Amino acid sequence: MTLDQASIAKLAEHIENAELEVHDITKITDDYPEMDWDDAYAIQDEIRRRKQARGARVVGFKAGLTSFAKMKQMGVETPVFGFLMDYFTVADGGEVATSALIHPKVEPEIAFVLKHPLQGPGCHIGSVLAATDFIVPAIEVIDSRYRDFKFDLKSVIADNCSSTRFVIGASMTPLAGLDLRTLGVVLEKNGQPVAIGAGAAVLNHPATAVAELANHLGQRGECLPAGAVILSGGITEAVSVAAGDHVSLRIQSLGSTSLRFN
Ligand code: OOG
Ligand code: MG
């Protein structure tokens, strides 16, 4: 850690205000170039604490920057981890108000729901497969608070990895008999396919991203709880959206989900 508690609290407030007041900010490493990974996650934790103090609940966790397409798009090379709050949830087929967002993008993901909690360190793909109850298709809406969606890893971690909304499909698919690596993924905007991929794009198998997330949480004395939504990371690059857009995701064998931006 290089930052004191007062600076962490100040930066958390600064970033969270950008979310709540819907305006962009310059990346925080411009002003705090010496900050380290622990500082970045401490700021993210403080944003989570602020939301919980206002009565919001954590409903899930996410891994991000887990596919080569996303790493290339954002110019980074390591996964990052964040949390999902109750008010990020959009009903399947529901609406998202663009007036509450800065410059939203959507990305196709496979979401996991566990039947047993996963406690790292030491989780691997097998632990994740054994603990998984079912998987569902998910569209994550991301909205970096940083100007022009430009950031480095420490800045994006502090900003809870650009998290803002997500929708999941309503059919629960068990893993038995599925090879997640070869599941085809088609994201459509206004009826046109805009991003196409397969599960293997995420670290060769999306369950690997969930294992890394559990190990990350484990280092911090937390676990991945049963029943929570776990986003394993964008399979393709993220696609910009605007008011009026309808976005739908179809994943082979998993069904579909959609949302509309108003
Ligand atoms: C960071 C969030 C990345 C994913 O699935 O890769 C993410 C960003 O690209 O703004 O959620
Ligand atoms: Mg994502």
CSV table of C-alpha atoms and ligand atoms in Angstrom, one decimal:
chain,number,residue,atom,x,y,z
A,1,MET,CA,0.0,0.0,0.0
A,2,THR,CA,1.3,3.5,-0.8
A,3,LEU,CA,-1.9,5.5,0.0
A,4,ASP,CA,-3.2,6.3,3.5
A,5,GLN,CA,-6.7,5.7,4.5
A,6,ALA,CA,-7.8,9.3,3.9
A,7,SER,CA,-6.6,9.3,0.3
A,8,ILE,CA,-8.3,5.9,-0.3
A,9,ALA,CA,-11.6,7.4,1.1
A,10,LYS,CA,-11.2,10.5,-1.0
A,11,LEU,CA,-10.5,8.6,-4.2
A,12,ALA,CA,-13.4,6.2,-3.6
A,13,GLU,CA,-15.8,9.2,-3.1
A,14,HIS,CA,-14.4,10.8,-6.3
A,15,ILE,CA,-14.9,7.8,-8.4
A,16,GLU,CA,-18.3,6.9,-7.0
A,17,ASN,CA,-19.5,10.4,-7.4
A,18,ALA,CA,-18.6,10.2,-11.1
A,19,GLU,CA,-20.9,7.1,-11.3
A,20,LEU,CA,-23.7,8.6,-9.3
A,21,GLU,CA,-23.6,12.0,-10.9
A,22,VAL,CA,-23.0,10.6,-14.4
A,23,HIS,CA,-19.9,12.4,-15.4
A,24,ASP,CA,-16.4,11.3,-16.5
A,25,ILE,CA,-13.1,11.8,-14.7
A,26,THR,CA,-9.5,11.6,-15.6
A,27,LYS,CA,-7.8,8.3,-14.6
A,28,ILE,CA,-6.6,8.4,-11.0
A,29,THR,CA,-3.1,7.1,-11.7
A,30,ASP,CA,-2.5,10.5,-13.4
A,31,ASP,CA,-2.5,12.1,-10.0
A,32,TYR,CA,-1.3,9.1,-7.9
A,33,PRO,CA,1.3,7.4,-10.2
A,34,GLU,CA,2.8,5.5,-7.3
A,35,MET,CA,-0.4,3.7,-6.3
A,36,ASP,CA,-0.2,-0.1,-6.2
A,37,TRP,CA,-2.5,-3.1,-6.7
A,38,ASP,CA,-3.5,-3.1,-3.0
A,39,ASP,CA,-4.4,0.6,-3.1
A,40,ALA,CA,-6.5,-0.1,-6.2
A,41,TYR,CA,-8.5,-2.9,-4.6
A,42,ALA,CA,-8.7,-0.9,-1.3
A,43,ILE,CA,-10.4,1.9,-3.2
A,44,GLN,CA,-12.8,-0.6,-4.8
A,45,ASP,CA,-13.6,-2.1,-1.4
A,46,GLU,CA,-14.3,1.4,-0.1
A,47,ILE,CA,-16.8,2.0,-2.9
A,48,ARG,CA,-18.5,-1.3,-2.0
A,49,ARG,CA,-18.6,-0.3,1.6
A,50,ARG,CA,-20.1,3.1,0.7
A,51,LYS,CA,-22.9,1.4,-1.3
A,52,GLN,CA,-23.6,-1.1,1.4
A,53,ALA,CA,-23.8,1.6,4.0
A,54,ARG,CA,-26.6,3.1,1.9
A,55,GLY,CA,-28.5,-0.2,2.0
A,56,ALA,CA,-27.4,-1.7,-1.3
A,57,ARG,CA,-26.6,-5.5,-1.3
A,58,VAL,CA,-23.8,-7.4,-3.1
A,59,VAL,CA,-25.5,-9.9,-5.4
A,60,GLY,CA,-22.4,-11.2,-7.3
A,61,PHE,CA,-18.8,-10.9,-8.4
A,62,LYS,CA,-17.1,-10.7,-11.7
A,63,ALA,CA,-13.9,-11.3,-13.5
A,64,GLY,CA,-13.0,-8.9,-16.3
A,65,LEU,CA,-10.3,-8.6,-19.1
A,66,THR,CA,-10.3,-12.4,-19.2
A,67,SER,CA,-10.3,-12.7,-23.0
A,68,PHE,CA,-7.7,-11.7,-25.5
A,69,ALA,CA,-10.2,-9.6,-27.4
A,70,LYS,CA,-10.9,-7.5,-24.3
A,71,MET,CA,-7.2,-7.3,-23.2
A,72,LYS,CA,-6.3,-6.1,-26.7
A,73,GLN,CA,-9.2,-3.6,-26.8
A,74,MET,CA,-8.2,-2.1,-23.5
A,75,GLY,CA,-4.4,-2.4,-23.9
A,76,VAL,CA,-3.9,-4.5,-20.8
A,77,GLU,CA,-2.8,-8.1,-20.0
A,78,THR,CA,-4.1,-9.3,-16.7
A,79,PRO,CA,-7.6,-10.2,-15.4
A,80,VAL,CA,-9.3,-7.9,-12.9
A,81,PHE,CA,-12.0,-8.6,-10.4
A,82,GLY,CA,-15.0,-6.6,-9.1
A,83,PHE,CA,-18.4,-6.9,-7.4
A,84,LEU,CA,-22.0,-6.6,-8.5
A,85,MET,CA,-24.7,-4.8,-6.5
A,86,ASP,CA,-28.4,-5.4,-6.4
A,87,TYR,CA,-29.2,-2.2,-8.4
A,88,PHE,CA,-27.0,-3.4,-11.3
A,89,THR,CA,-29.6,-6.1,-12.1
A,90,VAL,CA,-31.8,-5.7,-15.2
A,91,ALA,CA,-34.8,-8.0,-15.7
A,92,ASP,CA,-34.5,-10.3,-18.8
A,93,GLY,CA,-35.8,-8.2,-21.7
A,94,GLY,CA,-35.8,-5.1,-19.5
A,95,GLU,CA,-34.8,-1.5,-20.0
A,96,VAL,CA,-31.7,0.4,-19.1
A,97,ALA,CA,-31.9,4.2,-18.7
A,98,THR,CA,-28.9,5.7,-20.7
A,99,SER,CA,-29.4,9.0,-18.9
A,100,ALA,CA,-27.9,7.3,-15.8
A,101,LEU,CA,-24.8,6.1,-17.7
A,102,ILE,CA,-21.8,8.0,-19.2
A,103,HIS,CA,-20.8,5.9,-22.3
A,104,PRO,CA,-22.2,2.4,-21.9
A,105,LYS,CA,-20.9,-0.7,-23.8
A,106,VAL,CA,-22.2,-4.2,-23.8
A,107,GLU,CA,-20.4,-7.5,-23.8
A,108,PRO,CA,-21.4,-11.2,-24.0
A,109,GLU,CA,-20.5,-13.4,-21.0
A,110,ILE,CA,-21.2,-16.8,-19.4
A,111,ALA,CA,-22.5,-16.4,-15.9
A,112,PHE,CA,-22.0,-19.1,-13.2
A,113,VAL,CA,-24.2,-19.8,-10.2
A,114,LEU,CA,-22.6,-22.1,-7.5
A,115,LYS,CA,-24.3,-24.7,-5.4
A,116,HIS,CA,-21.4,-24.7,-2.9
A,117,PRO,CA,-19.2,-21.7,-1.9
A,118,LEU,CA,-15.7,-21.6,-3.4
A,119,GLN,CA,-12.9,-20.6,-1.1
A,120,GLY,CA,-9.5,-19.8,-2.5
A,121,PRO,CA,-6.5,-20.1,-2.7
A,122,GLY,CA,-6.0,-23.3,-4.5
A,123,CYS,CA,-9.2,-23.3,-6.6
A,124,HIS,CA,-8.8,-24.7,-10.1
A,125,ILE,CA,-11.1,-25.4,-13.1
A,126,GLY,CA,-12.1,-28.7,-11.5
A,127,SER,CA,-13.2,-27.1,-8.2
A,128,VAL,CA,-15.3,-24.6,-10.2
A,129,LEU,CA,-17.0,-27.3,-12.3
A,130,ALA,CA,-17.7,-29.4,-9.2
A,131,ALA,CA,-19.2,-26.4,-7.3
A,132,THR,CA,-21.3,-25.1,-10.2
A,133,ASP,CA,-25.1,-25.4,-10.0
A,134,PHE,CA,-25.9,-24.0,-13.4
A,135,ILE,CA,-24.8,-21.5,-16.0
A,136,VAL,CA,-26.8,-18.8,-17.8
A,137,PRO,CA,-26.1,-16.3,-20.7
A,138,ALA,CA,-25.3,-12.8,-19.5
A,139,ILE,CA,-25.0,-9.4,-21.1
A,140,GLU,CA,-22.8,-7.1,-19.0
A,141,VAL,CA,-23.2,-3.4,-19.4
A,142,ILE,CA,-19.9,-1.6,-18.6
A,143,ASP,CA,-19.5,2.1,-18.2
A,144,SER,CA,-16.0,3.2,-17.3
A,145,ARG,CA,-16.0,6.4,-15.3
A,146,TYR,CA,-12.8,7.4,-17.1
A,147,ARG,CA,-12.8,9.8,-20.0
A,148,ASP,CA,-13.1,8.0,-23.4
A,149,PHE,CA,-13.0,4.6,-21.6
A,150,LYS,CA,-9.2,5.0,-21.4
A,151,PHE,CA,-7.5,3.6,-18.3
A,152,ASP,CA,-4.7,1.5,-16.9
A,153,LEU,CA,-5.3,-1.6,-14.7
A,154,LYS,CA,-5.0,0.1,-11.4
A,155,SER,CA,-7.4,2.9,-12.4
A,156,VAL,CA,-10.0,0.4,-13.7
A,157,ILE,CA,-9.7,-1.9,-10.6
A,158,ALA,CA,-10.4,1.1,-8.4
A,159,ASP,CA,-13.4,1.9,-10.6
A,160,ASN,CA,-14.9,-1.6,-9.8
A,161,CYS,CA,-13.9,-2.7,-13.3
A,162,SER,CA,-16.4,-0.4,-15.1
A,163,SER,CA,-19.3,-2.4,-13.6
A,164,THR,CA,-22.7,-0.9,-14.0
A,165,ARG,CA,-25.6,-3.2,-15.1
A,166,PHE,CA,-26.1,-6.8,-16.2
A,167,VAL,CA,-28.9,-9.0,-17.4
A,168,ILE,CA,-29.0,-12.8,-17.3
A,169,GLY,CA,-31.2,-15.3,-19.2
A,170,ALA,CA,-33.9,-17.3,-17.4
A,171,SER,CA,-33.0,-20.8,-18.4
A,172,MET,CA,-30.6,-22.6,-16.0
A,173,THR,CA,-28.3,-25.1,-17.8
A,174,PRO,CA,-26.3,-27.7,-15.9
A,175,LEU,CA,-22.7,-28.3,-17.0
A,176,ALA,CA,-23.0,-32.0,-17.5
A,177,GLY,CA,-22.4,-32.9,-21.1
A,178,LEU,CA,-21.4,-29.3,-22.2
A,179,ASP,CA,-18.0,-28.2,-23.5
A,180,LEU,CA,-18.0,-24.5,-22.6
A,181,ARG,CA,-15.0,-23.9,-24.8
A,182,THR,CA,-16.9,-24.7,-28.0
A,183,LEU,CA,-20.2,-22.9,-27.2
A,184,GLY,CA,-21.0,-20.4,-29.9
A,185,VAL,CA,-21.8,-16.9,-28.8
A,186,VAL,CA,-23.7,-14.3,-30.9
A,187,LEU,CA,-24.4,-10.8,-29.7
A,188,GLU,CA,-26.9,-8.8,-31.7
A,189,LYS,CA,-27.6,-5.1,-31.7
A,190,ASN,CA,-30.8,-4.0,-33.4
A,191,GLY,CA,-31.0,-7.4,-35.1
A,192,GLN,CA,-27.5,-7.4,-36.5
A,193,PRO,CA,-24.7,-9.6,-35.2
A,194,VAL,CA,-22.1,-7.3,-33.8
A,195,ALA,CA,-19.8,-9.7,-31.9
A,196,ILE,CA,-19.3,-13.4,-32.4
A,197,GLY,CA,-17.2,-15.8,-30.4
A,198,ALA,CA,-16.9,-19.0,-28.4
A,199,GLY,CA,-16.4,-19.8,-24.7
A,200,ALA,CA,-12.7,-20.7,-25.2
A,201,ALA,CA,-12.0,-17.0,-25.7
A,202,VAL,CA,-12.1,-16.6,-21.9
A,203,LEU,CA,-8.8,-18.0,-20.7
A,204,ASN,CA,-9.4,-21.2,-22.8
A,205,HIS,CA,-12.3,-22.1,-20.5
A,206,PRO,CA,-14.6,-19.6,-18.6
A,207,ALA,CA,-14.4,-21.8,-15.4
A,208,THR,CA,-10.7,-20.8,-15.2
A,209,ALA,CA,-11.7,-17.1,-14.8
A,210,VAL,CA,-14.1,-18.2,-11.9
A,211,ALA,CA,-11.2,-20.1,-10.3
A,212,GLU,CA,-9.0,-17.0,-10.5
A,213,LEU,CA,-11.8,-14.9,-9.1
A,214,ALA,CA,-12.2,-17.3,-6.1
A,215,ASN,CA,-8.4,-17.3,-5.6
A,216,HIS,CA,-8.3,-13.5,-5.6
A,217,LEU,CA,-11.2,-13.3,-3.1
A,218,GLY,CA,-9.5,-16.0,-1.0
A,219,GLN,CA,-6.3,-13.9,-0.6
A,220,ARG,CA,-8.6,-11.3,0.9
A,221,GLY,CA,-10.4,-13.6,3.3
A,222,GLU,CA,-13.6,-13.7,1.1
A,223,CYS,CA,-15.2,-16.6,-0.8
A,224,LEU,CA,-17.5,-16.9,-3.8
A,225,PRO,CA,-20.8,-17.6,-2.2
A,226,ALA,CA,-23.4,-20.2,-3.4
A,227,GLY,CA,-26.3,-18.6,-5.3
A,228,ALA,CA,-24.5,-15.4,-6.3
A,229,VAL,CA,-24.1,-14.3,-10.0
A,230,ILE,CA,-20.6,-14.7,-11.2
A,231,LEU,CA,-19.7,-13.1,-14.5
A,232,SER,CA,-16.7,-14.8,-16.1
A,233,GLY,CA,-15.7,-12.0,-18.4
A,234,GLY,CA,-16.5,-10.6,-21.9
A,235,ILE,CA,-15.9,-13.2,-24.6
A,236,THR,CA,-15.6,-10.6,-27.4
A,237,GLU,CA,-14.7,-6.9,-27.4
A,238,ALA,CA,-17.3,-4.6,-25.9
A,239,VAL,CA,-19.8,-2.8,-28.2
A,240,SER,CA,-21.0,0.8,-27.6
A,241,VAL,CA,-24.7,1.4,-27.2
A,242,ALA,CA,-27.0,4.4,-27.2
A,243,ALA,CA,-30.6,5.2,-26.4
A,244,GLY,CA,-33.0,3.2,-28.7
A,245,ASP,CA,-30.7,0.2,-29.0
A,246,HIS,CA,-31.9,-3.3,-28.4
A,247,VAL,CA,-29.3,-5.9,-27.6
A,248,SER,CA,-29.7,-9.6,-27.5
A,249,LEU,CA,-27.4,-12.5,-26.8
A,250,ARG,CA,-27.7,-16.1,-27.9
A,251,ILE,CA,-25.4,-18.7,-26.6
A,252,GLN,CA,-25.4,-22.2,-28.0
A,253,SER,CA,-27.2,-24.7,-25.6
A,254,LEU,CA,-27.8,-21.9,-23.0
A,255,GLY,CA,-30.6,-19.9,-24.5
A,256,SER,CA,-30.8,-16.1,-24.8
A,257,THR,CA,-31.2,-12.9,-22.9
A,258,SER,CA,-31.8,-9.3,-24.0
A,259,LEU,CA,-32.2,-5.7,-22.9
A,260,ARG,CA,-33.1,-2.3,-24.4
A,261,PHE,CA,-31.6,1.1,-23.8
A,262,ASN,CA,-34.0,4.0,-23.4
B,1,OOG,C1,-13.1,-3.2,-17.8
B,1,OOG,C2,-14.2,-4.3,-17.4
B,1,OOG,C3,-13.9,-5.5,-18.1
B,1,OOG,C4,-14.8,-7.7,-18.9
B,1,OOG,O1,-15.7,-8.6,-18.9
B,1,OOG,O2,-13.8,-7.8,-19.6
B,1,OOG,C5,-15.0,-6.5,-18.1
B,1,OOG,C6,-13.5,-2.5,-19.1
B,1,OOG,O3,-13.2,-3.1,-20.1
B,1,OOG,O4,-13.9,-1.4,-19.0
B,1,OOG,O5,-16.0,-6.4,-17.4
B,2,MG,MG,-17.5,-7.9,-18.2
